[in-house]
mmCIF file of C-alpha atoms and ligand atoms in Angstrom:
data_model
loop_
_atom_site.group_PDB
_atom_site.id
_atom_site.type_symbol
_atom_site.label_atom_id
_atom_site.label_comp_id
_atom_site.label_asym_id
_atom_site.label_seq_id
_atom_site.Cartn_x
_atom_site.Cartn_y
_atom_site.Cartn_z
ATOM 1 C CA MET U 1 85.941 200.790 36.235
ATOM 2 C CA THR U 2 82.661 202.437 37.445
ATOM 3 C CA THR U 3 79.638 199.904 36.648
ATOM 4 C CA ILE U 4 77.651 200.242 33.584
ATOM 5 C CA ARG U 5 73.769 201.175 33.792
ATOM 6 C CA ILE U 6 72.041 200.022 31.245
ATOM 7 C CA ALA U 7 68.413 200.687 30.428
ATOM 8 C CA ILE U 8 66.243 197.480 28.535
ATOM 9 C CA VAL U 9 63.759 198.834 26.126
ATOM 10 C CA GLY U 10 61.184 196.038 25.052
ATOM 11 C CA LEU U 11 60.354 193.911 28.364
ATOM 12 C CA GLY U 12 59.125 190.891 26.116
ATOM 13 C CA LYS U 13 60.288 187.325 26.346
ATOM 14 C CA ILE U 14 63.787 187.668 25.880
ATOM 15 C CA ALA U 15 64.364 190.658 28.400
ATOM 16 C CA ARG U 16 62.914 188.765 30.830
ATOM 17 C CA ASP U 17 64.156 185.280 30.070
ATOM 18 C CA GLN U 18 67.651 185.789 29.966
ATOM 19 C CA HIS U 19 68.639 189.400 29.712
ATOM 20 C CA ILE U 20 67.638 190.809 33.118
ATOM 21 C CA PRO U 21 69.361 186.851 34.889
ATOM 22 C CA ALA U 22 72.197 187.503 32.826
ATOM 23 C CA ILE U 23 72.570 191.433 33.727
ATOM 24 C CA SER U 24 71.984 190.876 37.134
ATOM 25 C CA GLY U 25 74.789 188.008 36.812
ATOM 26 C CA THR U 26 77.691 189.838 35.390
ATOM 27 C CA ASP U 27 80.426 192.207 37.399
ATOM 28 C CA GLY U 28 80.154 195.327 36.048
ATOM 29 C CA ILE U 29 77.052 196.041 34.638
ATOM 30 C CA GLU U 30 73.614 196.557 36.343
ATOM 31 C CA LEU U 31 69.872 196.610 35.416
ATOM 32 C CA ALA U 32 68.932 201.113 35.619
ATOM 33 C CA ALA U 33 65.684 201.555 34.112
ATOM 34 C CA ILE U 34 62.489 199.577 31.944
ATOM 35 C CA ALA U 35 61.235 201.311 28.730
ATOM 36 C CA SER U 36 58.595 199.242 27.502
ATOM 37 C CA ARG U 37 55.019 200.406 26.457
ATOM 38 C CA ASN U 38 52.553 197.814 28.561
ATOM 39 C CA ALA U 39 55.185 195.948 30.893
ATOM 40 C CA SER U 40 57.145 196.816 33.888
ATOM 41 C CA ILE U 41 59.321 195.495 37.232
ATOM 42 C CA ASP U 42 58.933 196.424 40.604
ATOM 43 C CA GLY U 43 61.638 198.787 41.793
ATOM 44 C CA ILE U 44 63.203 199.630 38.588
ATOM 45 C CA VAL U 45 62.799 202.936 37.186
ATOM 46 C CA HIS U 46 59.810 202.896 34.179
ATOM 47 C CA PHE U 47 58.920 204.689 31.285
ATOM 48 C CA ALA U 48 57.133 204.011 28.468
ATOM 49 C CA THR U 49 58.807 204.558 25.589
ATOM 50 C CA LEU U 50 62.654 205.434 24.841
ATOM 51 C CA ASP U 51 61.757 208.649 23.518
ATOM 52 C CA GLU U 52 60.708 209.172 27.674
ATOM 53 C CA LEU U 53 63.645 207.514 29.112
ATOM 54 C CA LEU U 54 66.642 209.607 27.377
ATOM 55 C CA GLY U 55 64.258 213.013 27.631
ATOM 56 C CA ALA U 56 64.757 212.378 31.982
ATOM 57 C CA LYS U 57 68.009 212.961 31.511
ATOM 58 C CA LEU U 58 68.725 210.178 33.925
ATOM 59 C CA ASP U 59 71.842 208.673 34.625
ATOM 60 C CA ILE U 60 71.934 205.788 32.288
ATOM 61 C CA ASP U 61 75.143 204.780 30.403
ATOM 62 C CA ALA U 62 73.500 202.323 27.729
ATOM 63 C CA VAL U 63 71.081 200.535 26.534
ATOM 64 C CA ALA U 64 69.639 196.943 25.658
ATOM 65 C CA LEU U 65 67.294 196.932 22.284
ATOM 66 C CA CYS U 66 64.915 193.719 23.096
ATOM 67 C CA THR U 67 62.014 194.972 20.681
ATOM 68 C CA PRO U 68 61.725 193.525 17.393
ATOM 69 C CA PRO U 69 63.833 194.713 14.596
ATOM 70 C CA GLN U 70 61.085 196.650 12.814
ATOM 71 C CA ALA U 71 61.708 199.294 16.021
ATOM 72 C CA ARG U 72 65.734 199.142 15.994
ATOM 73 C CA HIS U 73 66.808 201.238 14.151
ATOM 74 C CA ALA U 74 65.123 204.445 15.504
ATOM 75 C CA GLN U 75 65.603 203.118 19.155
ATOM 76 C CA ALA U 76 69.429 202.830 18.200
ATOM 77 C CA ALA U 77 69.791 206.154 16.249
ATOM 78 C CA ALA U 78 68.299 207.672 19.266
ATOM 79 C CA ALA U 79 70.526 205.906 21.816
ATOM 80 C CA LEU U 80 73.655 206.349 20.133
ATOM 81 C CA LYS U 81 72.604 210.163 19.480
ATOM 82 C CA ALA U 82 71.837 210.751 23.223
ATOM 83 C CA GLY U 83 75.624 208.981 23.793
ATOM 84 C CA LYS U 84 74.241 205.791 24.924
ATOM 85 C CA HIS U 85 75.908 202.705 24.288
ATOM 86 C CA VAL U 86 74.140 200.567 22.398
ATOM 87 C CA LEU U 87 73.238 196.458 22.395
ATOM 88 C CA LEU U 88 70.788 194.900 19.565
ATOM 89 C CA GLU U 89 69.235 191.682 20.213
ATOM 90 C CA LYS U 90 69.300 189.054 17.130
ATOM 91 C CA PRO U 91 68.650 190.891 14.436
ATOM 92 C CA PRO U 92 70.952 193.258 14.294
ATOM 93 C CA GLY U 93 67.728 195.621 12.065
ATOM 94 C CA ALA U 94 65.156 194.944 9.581
ATOM 95 C CA THR U 95 67.113 195.822 6.585
ATOM 96 C CA ILE U 96 71.279 195.389 6.093
ATOM 97 C CA SER U 97 71.650 199.194 5.146
ATOM 98 C CA GLU U 98 70.159 200.335 8.576
ATOM 99 C CA LEU U 99 72.947 199.726 9.879
ATOM 100 C CA ASP U 100 76.050 201.807 8.489
ATOM 101 C CA PRO U 101 74.578 205.096 9.797
ATOM 102 C CA LEU U 102 74.482 203.169 13.448
ATOM 103 C CA VAL U 103 77.882 202.540 12.718
ATOM 104 C CA ALA U 104 79.635 205.463 11.788
ATOM 105 C CA ALA U 105 77.266 206.851 14.660
ATOM 106 C CA ALA U 106 78.793 204.899 17.829
ATOM 107 C CA ARG U 107 82.018 205.839 15.543
ATOM 108 C CA GLN U 108 81.378 209.980 15.806
ATOM 109 C CA THR U 109 80.116 209.248 19.317
ATOM 110 C CA GLY U 110 83.010 207.586 20.771
ATOM 111 C CA ARG U 111 80.474 204.563 21.825
ATOM 112 C CA THR U 112 80.211 200.982 21.654
ATOM 113 C CA LEU U 113 77.598 199.450 18.898
ATOM 114 C CA PHE U 114 77.644 195.221 20.158
ATOM 115 C CA ALA U 115 75.154 193.413 17.493
ATOM 116 C CA THR U 116 74.657 190.330 19.356
ATOM 117 C CA TRP U 117 74.193 186.651 18.103
ATOM 118 C CA HIS U 118 73.519 184.809 21.796
ATOM 119 C CA SER U 119 73.583 181.427 19.569
ATOM 120 C CA ARG U 120 77.620 182.342 18.851
ATOM 121 C CA PHE U 121 78.319 182.304 22.702
ATOM 122 C CA ALA U 122 76.805 178.947 22.908
ATOM 123 C CA PRO U 123 78.858 176.687 24.587
ATOM 124 C CA ALA U 124 80.060 174.348 21.957
ATOM 125 C CA VAL U 125 80.842 176.677 19.418
ATOM 126 C CA GLU U 126 84.219 178.202 19.913
ATOM 127 C CA PRO U 127 85.506 173.971 20.306
ATOM 128 C CA ALA U 128 83.584 173.136 16.829
ATOM 129 C CA ARG U 129 85.377 176.432 15.034
ATOM 130 C CA ALA U 130 89.013 174.970 16.857
ATOM 131 C CA PHE U 131 87.809 171.854 15.558
ATOM 132 C CA LEU U 132 87.289 172.271 12.045
ATOM 133 C CA ALA U 133 90.039 174.907 11.281
ATOM 134 C CA GLY U 134 92.166 172.558 10.332
ATOM 135 C CA ARG U 135 90.371 170.009 9.015
ATOM 136 C CA GLN U 136 89.049 168.885 5.378
ATOM 137 C CA ILE U 137 85.142 169.738 5.444
ATOM 138 C CA LYS U 138 83.339 167.210 2.916
ATOM 139 C CA SER U 139 80.118 168.279 3.704
ATOM 140 C CA VAL U 140 77.535 170.370 5.999
ATOM 141 C CA VAL U 141 73.848 170.334 7.201
ATOM 142 C CA VAL U 142 71.775 172.083 9.228
ATOM 143 C CA GLU U 143 68.508 171.348 10.969
ATOM 144 C CA TRP U 144 66.731 173.489 12.357
ATOM 145 C CA LYS U 145 63.051 172.749 13.144
ATOM 146 C CA GLU U 146 60.923 174.094 16.200
ATOM 147 C CA ASP U 147 57.196 174.546 16.672
ATOM 148 C CA VAL U 148 56.509 178.204 16.813
ATOM 149 C CA ARG U 149 53.077 177.834 18.837
ATOM 150 C CA VAL U 150 55.761 177.218 21.748
ATOM 151 C CA TRP U 151 58.371 179.371 21.056
ATOM 152 C CA HIS U 152 57.004 182.717 19.534
ATOM 153 C CA PRO U 153 53.687 182.613 20.971
ATOM 154 C CA GLY U 154 50.963 185.626 20.344
ATOM 155 C CA GLN U 155 53.951 187.568 18.477
ATOM 156 C CA ALA U 156 52.754 189.037 15.674
ATOM 157 C CA TRP U 157 55.403 191.308 14.514
ATOM 158 C CA ILE U 158 57.621 187.930 13.870
ATOM 159 C CA TRP U 159 54.750 187.107 10.998
ATOM 160 C CA GLU U 160 55.036 190.859 9.476
ATOM 161 C CA PRO U 161 57.798 192.206 6.928
ATOM 162 C CA GLY U 162 61.319 192.845 8.883
ATOM 163 C CA GLY U 163 60.238 190.123 11.283
ATOM 164 C CA LEU U 164 62.091 187.584 9.154
ATOM 165 C CA GLY U 165 59.474 184.445 9.711
ATOM 166 C CA VAL U 166 61.399 181.193 10.131
ATOM 167 C CA PHE U 167 64.580 183.146 9.804
ATOM 168 C CA ASP U 168 64.178 184.362 13.470
ATOM 169 C CA PRO U 169 65.642 181.363 14.768
ATOM 170 C CA GLY U 170 67.349 180.173 11.247
ATOM 171 C CA ILE U 171 69.214 182.971 11.556
ATOM 172 C CA ASN U 172 70.681 181.613 15.053
ATOM 173 C CA ALA U 173 72.392 178.878 13.013
ATOM 174 C CA LEU U 174 73.856 180.693 10.457
ATOM 175 C CA SER U 175 74.896 183.012 13.504
ATOM 176 C CA ILE U 176 76.926 179.539 14.286
ATOM 177 C CA LEU U 177 77.880 178.955 10.752
ATOM 178 C CA THR U 178 79.785 181.606 10.038
ATOM 179 C CA ARG U 179 81.787 181.433 12.914
ATOM 180 C CA ILE U 180 82.469 177.943 13.316
ATOM 181 C CA LEU U 181 83.073 177.191 9.325
ATOM 182 C CA PRO U 182 86.704 178.537 8.083
ATOM 183 C CA ARG U 183 86.034 180.160 5.207
ATOM 184 C CA PRO U 184 82.796 182.327 3.776
ATOM 185 C CA PHE U 185 79.838 180.908 1.921
ATOM 186 C CA PHE U 186 77.304 182.139 -0.210
ATOM 187 C CA LEU U 187 73.583 180.649 -1.234
ATOM 188 C CA THR U 188 73.574 178.835 -4.327
ATOM 189 C CA GLU U 189 69.715 177.736 -4.391
ATOM 190 C CA ALA U 190 66.613 178.556 -1.845
ATOM 191 C CA GLU U 191 62.723 177.653 -1.506
ATOM 192 C CA LEU U 192 60.766 179.604 1.180
ATOM 193 C CA SER U 193 57.653 178.572 1.783
ATOM 194 C CA PHE U 194 54.661 181.093 2.956
ATOM 195 C CA PRO U 195 51.471 180.513 4.799
ATOM 196 C CA ARG U 196 48.678 181.938 2.620
ATOM 197 C CA ASN U 197 47.792 184.198 5.141
ATOM 198 C CA ARG U 198 51.201 185.833 6.390
ATOM 199 C CA ALA U 199 54.075 187.534 5.183
ATOM 200 C CA ALA U 200 56.769 185.727 6.211
ATOM 201 C CA PRO U 201 57.809 182.403 5.428
ATOM 202 C CA ILE U 202 57.167 179.183 7.659
ATOM 203 C CA ALA U 203 60.203 177.128 6.481
ATOM 204 C CA ALA U 204 62.940 177.828 4.302
ATOM 205 C CA ASP U 205 64.918 175.066 2.156
ATOM 206 C CA LEU U 206 68.486 176.417 1.644
ATOM 207 C CA VAL U 207 71.456 175.124 -0.547
ATOM 208 C CA PHE U 208 74.725 177.007 0.176
ATOM 209 C CA SER U 209 78.309 176.684 -1.501
ATOM 210 C CA ASP U 210 81.693 177.527 -1.286
ATOM 211 C CA GLU U 211 84.889 178.376 -3.412
ATOM 212 C CA THR U 212 85.640 174.931 -2.705
ATOM 213 C CA GLY U 213 82.605 173.879 -4.302
ATOM 214 C CA LEU U 214 81.388 172.717 -0.120
ATOM 215 C CA PRO U 215 77.833 171.299 -0.392
ATOM 216 C CA ILE U 216 75.920 172.807 2.868
ATOM 217 C CA ARG U 217 72.124 172.703 3.388
ATOM 218 C CA ALA U 218 69.968 174.148 5.695
ATOM 219 C CA GLU U 219 65.804 173.188 6.301
ATOM 220 C CA PHE U 220 64.575 175.674 8.921
ATOM 221 C CA ASP U 221 60.857 174.764 9.880
ATOM 222 C CA TRP U 222 58.861 175.659 12.198
ATOM 223 C CA ARG U 223 56.106 172.738 12.077
ATOM 224 C CA GLN U 224 57.954 170.900 13.923
ATOM 225 C CA THR U 225 56.159 169.377 16.819
ATOM 226 C CA GLY U 226 57.201 166.372 19.297
ATOM 227 C CA PRO U 227 61.309 167.420 20.331
ATOM 228 C CA GLN U 228 62.489 169.953 18.398
ATOM 229 C CA THR U 229 65.685 170.016 16.645
ATOM 230 C CA TRP U 230 68.890 172.366 16.256
ATOM 231 C CA ASP U 231 71.439 170.246 14.761
ATOM 232 C CA ILE U 232 74.467 171.070 12.636
ATOM 233 C CA ARG U 233 76.600 167.730 11.287
ATOM 234 C CA VAL U 234 79.714 168.230 9.736
ATOM 235 C CA GLU U 235 81.457 165.290 7.710
ATOM 236 C CA THR U 236 85.240 165.897 8.001
ATOM 237 C CA ASP U 237 88.632 164.149 7.155
ATOM 238 C CA ALA U 238 88.513 163.383 10.903
ATOM 239 C CA GLY U 239 84.669 162.474 10.687
ATOM 240 C CA ARG U 240 81.457 163.335 11.660
ATOM 241 C CA LEU U 241 81.485 166.708 13.943
ATOM 242 C CA THR U 242 77.665 167.119 15.393
ATOM 243 C CA LEU U 243 77.137 170.466 16.837
ATOM 244 C CA SER U 244 73.043 169.734 19.011
ATOM 245 C CA SER U 245 70.353 171.423 21.099
ATOM 246 C CA GLY U 246 70.905 174.861 19.490
ATOM 247 C CA GLY U 247 75.281 174.361 20.349
ATOM 248 C CA SER U 248 75.314 172.955 24.240
ATOM 249 C CA HIS U 249 76.050 169.538 22.666
ATOM 250 C CA LEU U 250 79.309 168.577 20.541
ATOM 251 C CA SER U 251 79.984 165.645 19.650
ATOM 252 C CA HIS U 252 82.537 163.931 17.769
ATOM 253 C CA ASP U 253 82.252 160.379 15.963
ATOM 254 C CA GLY U 254 79.654 159.975 18.486
ATOM 255 C CA HIS U 255 82.176 160.815 21.113
ATOM 256 C CA VAL U 256 80.906 163.734 23.686
ATOM 257 C CA LEU U 257 82.974 166.668 23.332
ATOM 258 C CA VAL U 258 81.022 169.122 25.703
ATOM 259 C CA ASP U 259 77.428 169.035 27.374
ATOM 260 C CA GLU U 260 77.125 171.889 29.156
ATOM 261 C CA LYS U 261 73.785 174.146 30.142
ATOM 262 C CA GLN U 262 73.740 176.810 27.670
ATOM 263 C CA ALA U 263 74.981 180.538 29.561
ATOM 264 C CA GLU U 264 74.492 182.470 26.326
ATOM 265 C CA TYR U 265 73.204 185.724 27.747
ATOM 266 C CA ARG U 266 76.233 186.014 30.563
ATOM 267 C CA GLY U 267 78.860 185.765 27.798
ATOM 268 C CA ILE U 268 77.259 188.359 25.856
ATOM 269 C CA TYR U 269 76.944 190.932 28.865
ATOM 270 C CA ARG U 270 80.330 189.748 29.534
ATOM 271 C CA ARG U 271 81.554 191.069 26.378
ATOM 272 C CA PHE U 272 79.708 193.953 25.982
ATOM 273 C CA VAL U 273 81.311 195.316 29.362
ATOM 274 C CA GLU U 274 84.971 194.654 27.334
ATOM 275 C CA LEU U 275 83.934 196.451 24.791
ATOM 276 C CA ILE U 276 82.890 199.155 26.593
ATOM 277 C CA ALA U 277 85.708 199.180 28.467
ATOM 278 C CA SER U 278 88.127 198.895 24.881
ATOM 279 C CA GLY U 279 85.807 201.591 23.581
ATOM 280 C CA ALA U 280 85.533 199.277 20.699
ATOM 281 C CA SER U 281 81.977 198.203 18.573
ATOM 282 C CA ASP U 282 81.506 194.584 17.659
ATOM 283 C CA VAL U 283 79.216 194.585 14.395
ATOM 284 C CA ASP U 284 79.244 191.689 12.190
ATOM 285 C CA LEU U 285 76.316 191.474 9.449
ATOM 286 C CA SER U 286 77.039 188.088 7.704
ATOM 287 C CA PRO U 287 74.479 186.378 8.935
ATOM 288 C CA LEU U 288 71.352 188.692 8.680
ATOM 289 C CA VAL U 289 73.174 189.166 4.592
ATOM 290 C CA HIS U 290 72.153 185.464 3.917
ATOM 291 C CA VAL U 291 68.413 185.691 5.438
ATOM 292 C CA ALA U 292 68.802 188.782 3.217
ATOM 293 C CA ASP U 293 70.079 186.821 -0.258
ATOM 294 C CA GLY U 294 67.529 184.209 1.036
ATOM 295 C CA PHE U 295 64.585 186.138 0.531
ATOM 296 C CA MET U 296 66.458 187.389 -2.693
ATOM 297 C CA LEU U 297 67.182 184.230 -4.250
ATOM 298 C CA GLY U 298 64.309 182.167 -2.482
ATOM 299 C CA ARG U 299 61.402 180.598 -4.815
ATOM 300 C CA ARG U 300 57.969 181.377 -2.843
ATOM 301 C CA ARG U 301 55.740 178.645 -2.116
ATOM 302 C CA ASP U 302 52.678 179.335 -1.043
ATOM 303 C CA VAL U 303 51.581 176.631 1.549
ATOM 304 C CA GLU U 304 48.515 176.191 4.416
ATOM 305 C CA PRO U 305 46.966 179.523 6.031
ATOM 306 C CA PHE U 306 48.800 179.158 9.898
ATOM 307 C CA ILE U 307 46.567 179.946 12.285
ATOM 308 C CA GLU U 308 47.801 180.313 15.678
ATOM 309 C CA VAL U 309 45.189 178.663 18.362
HETATM 310 P P1 LIG D 1 58.005 190.132 22.529
HETATM 311 O O1 LIG D 1 58.003 189.041 23.220
HETATM 312 O O2 LIG D 1 57.401 190.305 21.421
HETATM 313 O O3 LIG D 1 59.082 191.329 23.017
HETATM 314 C C1 LIG D 1 59.330 192.250 22.184
HETATM 315 C C2 LIG D 1 58.612 192.859 23.543
HETATM 316 O O4 LIG D 1 59.394 194.935 22.223
HETATM 317 C C3 LIG D 1 57.385 193.743 23.169
HETATM 318 O O5 LIG D 1 56.942 193.114 24.669
HETATM 319 C C4 LIG D 1 57.072 195.000 23.412
HETATM 320 O O6 LIG D 1 57.149 195.487 24.976
HETATM 321 C C5 LIG D 1 58.043 196.173 22.717
HETATM 322 N N1 LIG D 1 58.005 196.723 21.307
HETATM 323 C C6 LIG D 1 58.422 197.778 21.109
HETATM 324 N N2 LIG D 1 57.949 197.840 19.772
HETATM 325 C C7 LIG D 1 57.032 197.077 19.603
HETATM 326 C C8 LIG D 1 56.500 196.700 17.978
HETATM 327 N N3 LIG D 1 56.496 198.078 16.801
HETATM 328 N N4 LIG D 1 55.937 195.770 18.009
HETATM 329 C C9 LIG D 1 55.933 194.733 19.098
HETATM 330 N N5 LIG D 1 56.566 194.779 20.385
HETATM 331 C C10 LIG D 1 57.438 196.317 20.438
HETATM 332 O O7 LIG D 1 59.356 189.419 21.717
HETATM 333 P P2 LIG D 1 60.913 188.666 22.197
HETATM 334 O O8 LIG D 1 60.706 186.966 21.577
HETATM 335 O O9 LIG D 1 61.239 189.330 23.091
HETATM 336 O O10 LIG D 1 61.991 189.387 20.814
HETATM 337 C C11 LIG D 1 62.225 190.360 20.805
HETATM 338 C C12 LIG D 1 63.622 189.984 20.315
HETATM 339 O O11 LIG D 1 64.617 189.285 20.619
HETATM 340 C C13 LIG D 1 63.276 189.861 18.731
HETATM 341 O O12 LIG D 1 64.678 190.284 17.520
HETATM 342 C C14 LIG D 1 63.971 188.597 18.690
HETATM 343 O O13 LIG D 1 64.631 187.587 17.839
HETATM 344 C C15 LIG D 1 64.737 188.613 19.902
HETATM 345 N N6 LIG D 1 65.494 186.897 20.404
HETATM 346 C C16 LIG D 1 63.936 186.347 20.985
HETATM 347 C C17 LIG D 1 64.102 185.025 21.136
HETATM 348 C C18 LIG D 1 63.214 183.917 21.958
HETATM 349 O O14 LIG D 1 63.651 183.011 22.662
HETATM 350 N N7 LIG D 1 61.840 184.876 22.370
HETATM 351 C C19 LIG D 1 65.508 184.756 21.558
HETATM 352 C C20 LIG D 1 67.042 185.243 21.216
HETATM 353 C C21 LIG D 1 66.340 186.659 20.972
HETATM 354 P P3 LIG D 1 55.826 196.875 24.986
HETATM 355 O O15 LIG D 1 54.722 196.381 24.103
HETATM 356 O O16 LIG D 1 55.615 196.649 26.700
HETATM 357 O O17 LIG D 1 56.648 198.007 24.547
#
């Protein structure tokens, strides 16, 4: 198999923290170019925009879109039109409907479209799914609380329409829940807290259920200082399953089942290489559907303005 030559588009926090090391640590794929208006890497071919990169007719097989979601659709459409495989950072778009034409374009061009959910590659997720498959589930509580000043410094786009606000991290919890719970679930109640000076929520309280009446509560909050919380607790007929630290730890009634440093992005790139080799795409929009439901059903509450510094 020939090595896939990939370009990163949007050289920001996640591209530098995760994509670059994961690409260099994955067999079958190599970083060949960067498209970013304000940033570059020594020794790697650089363009200011994806359009310039595509126009240069470089030998590139794929692009990884690490830009904010508001920019994603136009870039993915252009890359697919140019015959490139496309990896989408989460969330896969700023709307749900914009994904349909991308899925169709990937099918028509025979290219791979991969809507990634990095938290699904956390080490505790598949063991949690296997544990819950045969269990009676009694309740689920999600607490996803972090300090926005630490994790999203200076990211103006995240507070704009389409940036999702606290759902940007919250969708990671939803990507895990939609993977580990054995049945589909749906939103029944939501309250979204919007800082008076921002267009996106800083906190969200969500209530979900499923066809059996399972109670599922989720609290997303960006105002947490000190220790950070990324936990999912599931009460079952066989005791409590706790997935914590965003999916790097799993315990059953206090007994540790998984305790591993996260290597989510290596898993993402291994899967991308496999998808390309098999001519397949992978686009699951269920986490984004729950977020859209949150904006549709959520009662809006105005809270104090968010001033970053
Ligand atoms: P970021 O640090 O703001 O980087 C995004 C980059 O995209 C910018 O550096 C910018 O580079 C480029 N860009 C292109 N069009 C843009 C626009 N209209 N507005 C702003 N930037 C634009 O953001 P990030 O944290 O890397 O997040 C990018 C995506 O990764 C998001 O969808 C996020 O949800 C996801 N993600 C982030 C994290 C995390 O921990 N930060 C974790 C997992 C996933 P140029 O100005 O050089 O073009």
